[in-house]
C-alpha positions as a printed NumPy array, in Angstrom:
array([[  0.007,   0.128,  -0.132],
       [  2.768,   2.522,   0.374],
       [  4.386,   2.095,  -2.3  ],
       [  1.25 ,   1.965,  -4.835],
       [ -1.626,   3.628,  -2.849],
       [ -3.712,   0.49 ,  -3.58 ],
       [ -4.938,  -1.995,  -1.101],
       [ -4.844,  -5.797,  -1.886],
       [ -8.23 ,  -8.341,  -0.645],
       [ -7.477, -11.361,  -1.632],
       [-10.627, -13.653,  -1.975],
       [-10.388, -17.778,  -2.148],
       [-11.819, -19.143,  -5.423],
       [-14.644, -22.124,  -5.1  ],
       [-13.371, -23.481,  -7.532],
       [ -9.714, -22.878,  -9.054],
       [-10.937, -24.66 , -12.424],
       [-14.273, -22.059, -13.483],
       [-14.508, -19.333, -11.169],
       [-11.457, -17.083, -12.849],
       [-12.819, -17.443, -16.204],
       [-16.613, -17.306, -14.998],
       [-15.424, -13.815, -13.507],
       [-13.464, -12.785, -16.329],
       [-16.658, -13.873, -18.699],
       [-16.052, -14.958, -22.614],
       [-16.278, -13.025, -25.914],
       [-19.806, -13.325, -25.467],
       [-20.612, -13.009, -21.937],
       [-20.015, -10.441, -19.824],
       [-17.993, -12.028, -16.316],
       [-19.283, -10.604, -13.079],
       [-16.066,  -8.684, -12.713],
       [-16.049,  -8.693,  -8.87 ],
       [-11.876,  -9.101,  -9.239],
       [ -9.301,  -6.682, -10.847],
       [ -6.796,  -9.655, -10.819],
       [ -6.396, -12.953, -10.859],
       [ -3.752, -15.874,  -9.283],
       [ -5.215, -18.55 , -11.319],
       [ -4.035, -21.864, -13.05 ],
       [ -1.574, -21.57 , -16.179],
       [ -3.68 , -24.309, -18.233],
       [ -6.578, -21.499, -18.055],
       [ -3.773, -18.237, -19.889],
       [ -4.489, -20.162, -23.432],
       [ -8.264, -19.538, -22.875],
       [ -8.635, -16.435, -21.461],
       [ -6.499, -14.839, -23.876],
       [ -7.87 , -16.406, -26.813],
       [-11.191, -14.817, -25.664],
       [ -9.681, -11.907, -25.231],
       [-10.05 , -11.806, -21.475],
       [ -6.846, -10.383, -20.291],
       [ -5.183,  -6.961, -20.691],
       [ -1.968,  -7.119, -22.881],
       [  0.992,  -6.364, -20.738],
       [  3.963,  -5.539, -22.936],
       [  3.76 ,  -1.441, -22.901],
       [  3.084,  -2.203, -19.252],
       [  6.513,  -4.361, -18.859],
       [  7.963,  -2.199, -20.541],
       [  6.844,   1.245, -18.251],
       [  7.908,  -0.35 , -15.301],
       [ 10.813,  -2.422, -15.991],
       [ 12.981,  -0.359, -14.271],
       [ 10.974,  -2.204, -10.684],
       [  9.549,  -5.233, -12.871],
       [ 13.219,  -6.255, -13.825],
       [ 11.687,  -8.401, -16.671],
       [ 15.129,  -9.611, -18.338],
       [ 15.934, -11.23 , -15.352],
       [ 12.878, -13.398, -15.437],
       [ 14.035, -16.974, -16.757],
       [ 13.387, -17.122, -20.754],
       [ 10.575, -20.089, -20.348],
       [  8.989, -18.533, -17.151],
       [  7.839, -15.462, -19.881],
       [  7.059, -17.889, -22.304],
       [  4.362, -19.693, -20.021],
       [  2.958, -15.622, -19.871],
       [  2.84 , -15.131, -23.755],
       [  0.396, -15.684, -26.553],
       [  0.244, -15.644, -30.143],
       [ -2.621, -14.199, -32.643],
       [ -2.357, -12.689, -35.82 ],
       [  1.13 , -12.479, -35.929],
       [  1.805, -10.663, -32.759],
       [  3.042, -12.511, -29.595],
       [  2.206, -10.51 , -26.509],
       [  2.284, -10.924, -22.719],
       [ -0.671, -11.029, -21.602],
       [ -0.322, -12.847, -17.894],
       [  2.669, -12.841, -15.319],
       [  3.9  , -15.623, -13.953],
       [  4.794, -16.113, -10.607],
       [  6.419, -19.18 , -11.269],
       [  7.401, -21.968, -13.102],
       [  6.444, -25.672, -12.577],
       [  8.859, -27.343, -14.39 ],
       [  8.856, -31.116, -14.246],
       [ 11.98 , -32.681, -13.998],
       [ 12.169, -36.675, -15.237],
       [ 13.905, -38.272, -12.647],
       [ 14.712, -41.638, -14.291],
       [ 16.422, -45.169, -12.28 ],
       [ 20.05 , -45.758, -14.323],
       [ 20.319, -48.86 , -11.865],
       [ 16.743, -50.156, -13.935],
       [ 18.247, -48.855, -17.003],
       [ 21.922, -50.848, -16.279],
       [ 20.334, -53.924, -14.89 ],
       [ 17.752, -54.77 , -17.643],
       [ 20.402, -53.039, -20.882],
       [ 17.966, -50.054, -21.978],
       [ 18.986, -46.995, -23.045],
       [ 18.398, -43.144, -21.384],
       [ 14.951, -42.465, -23.292],
       [ 15.224, -39.261, -25.35 ],
       [ 11.612, -38.774, -27.103],
       [  8.341, -39.38 , -24.781],
       [  7.531, -42.132, -27.378],
       [ 10.714, -44.228, -25.762],
       [  9.364, -43.315, -22.093],
       [  6.501, -44.734, -23.051],
       [  8.33 , -48.039, -24.203],
       [ 10.254, -48.166, -20.492],
       [  7.071, -47.498, -18.518],
       [  5.268, -50.372, -20.187],
       [  8.845, -52.476, -20.225],
       [  8.924, -51.856, -16.516],
       [  5.301, -51.73 , -15.631],
       [  4.335, -55.044, -13.605],
       [  7.802, -55.841, -12.217],
       [  9.188, -56.135,  -9.064],
       [ 11.353, -52.614,  -8.758],
       [ 11.553, -52.13 ,  -5.292],
       [ 12.75 , -55.84 ,  -4.666],
       [ 10.012, -56.459,  -1.657],
       [  8.952, -59.725,  -3.47 ],
       [  5.832, -58.638,  -4.806],
       [  5.307, -57.475,  -8.31 ],
       [  2.784, -54.788,  -9.315],
       [  5.323, -51.965,  -9.48 ],
       [  4.233, -48.951, -11.885],
       [  6.858, -48.107, -14.642],
       [  5.745, -44.556, -14.458],
       [  4.982, -42.435, -11.868],
       [  3.498, -38.486, -11.928],
       [  3.117, -37.998,  -8.374],
       [  4.012, -41.042,  -6.235],
       [  0.988, -41.048,  -3.553],
       [ -2.58 , -40.501,  -3.025],
       [ -2.844, -38.013,   0.06 ],
       [  0.039, -36.005,  -1.56 ],
       [ -2.158, -32.678,  -0.567],
       [ -3.183, -30.302,  -2.892],
       [ -2.079, -32.28 ,  -5.446],
       [ -4.964, -35.161,  -4.932],
       [ -6.86 , -33.426,  -8.196],
       [ -4.425, -35.749, -10.111],
       [ -5.769, -38.705,  -8.821]])
């Protein structure tokens, strides 16, 4: 407040998948327009941009870059907020984090079974099919998974993946 004079009031969405776009509206239907800003899932960005529901931020970034320091943001994170339409790339969203999924591969299993590191998603799927159902943790029971996105149910926030 001391910096901008503005006050921020936070309200929690009941449904993080539907509420932001319901409030923003669509190209045909005006939304509720209750909020001035949003923290929302990256998966909403293309739809909101395509429907013209997001303000293009290019000029605002240029005007405030001394404080924002846009050049210090990782290129991939910057790109995640961009939307290309009619030959023009616009920045419609500022990412406040970048969720990068890093695959972890058990080299010991690749060596044990004479398999190579995968270079494509097709090769990842081949390995997943190959390893699925085997006893990979040496507990004497077959039935382990060849590929895990999140390794357990009950991981709190991430339960929606299940």
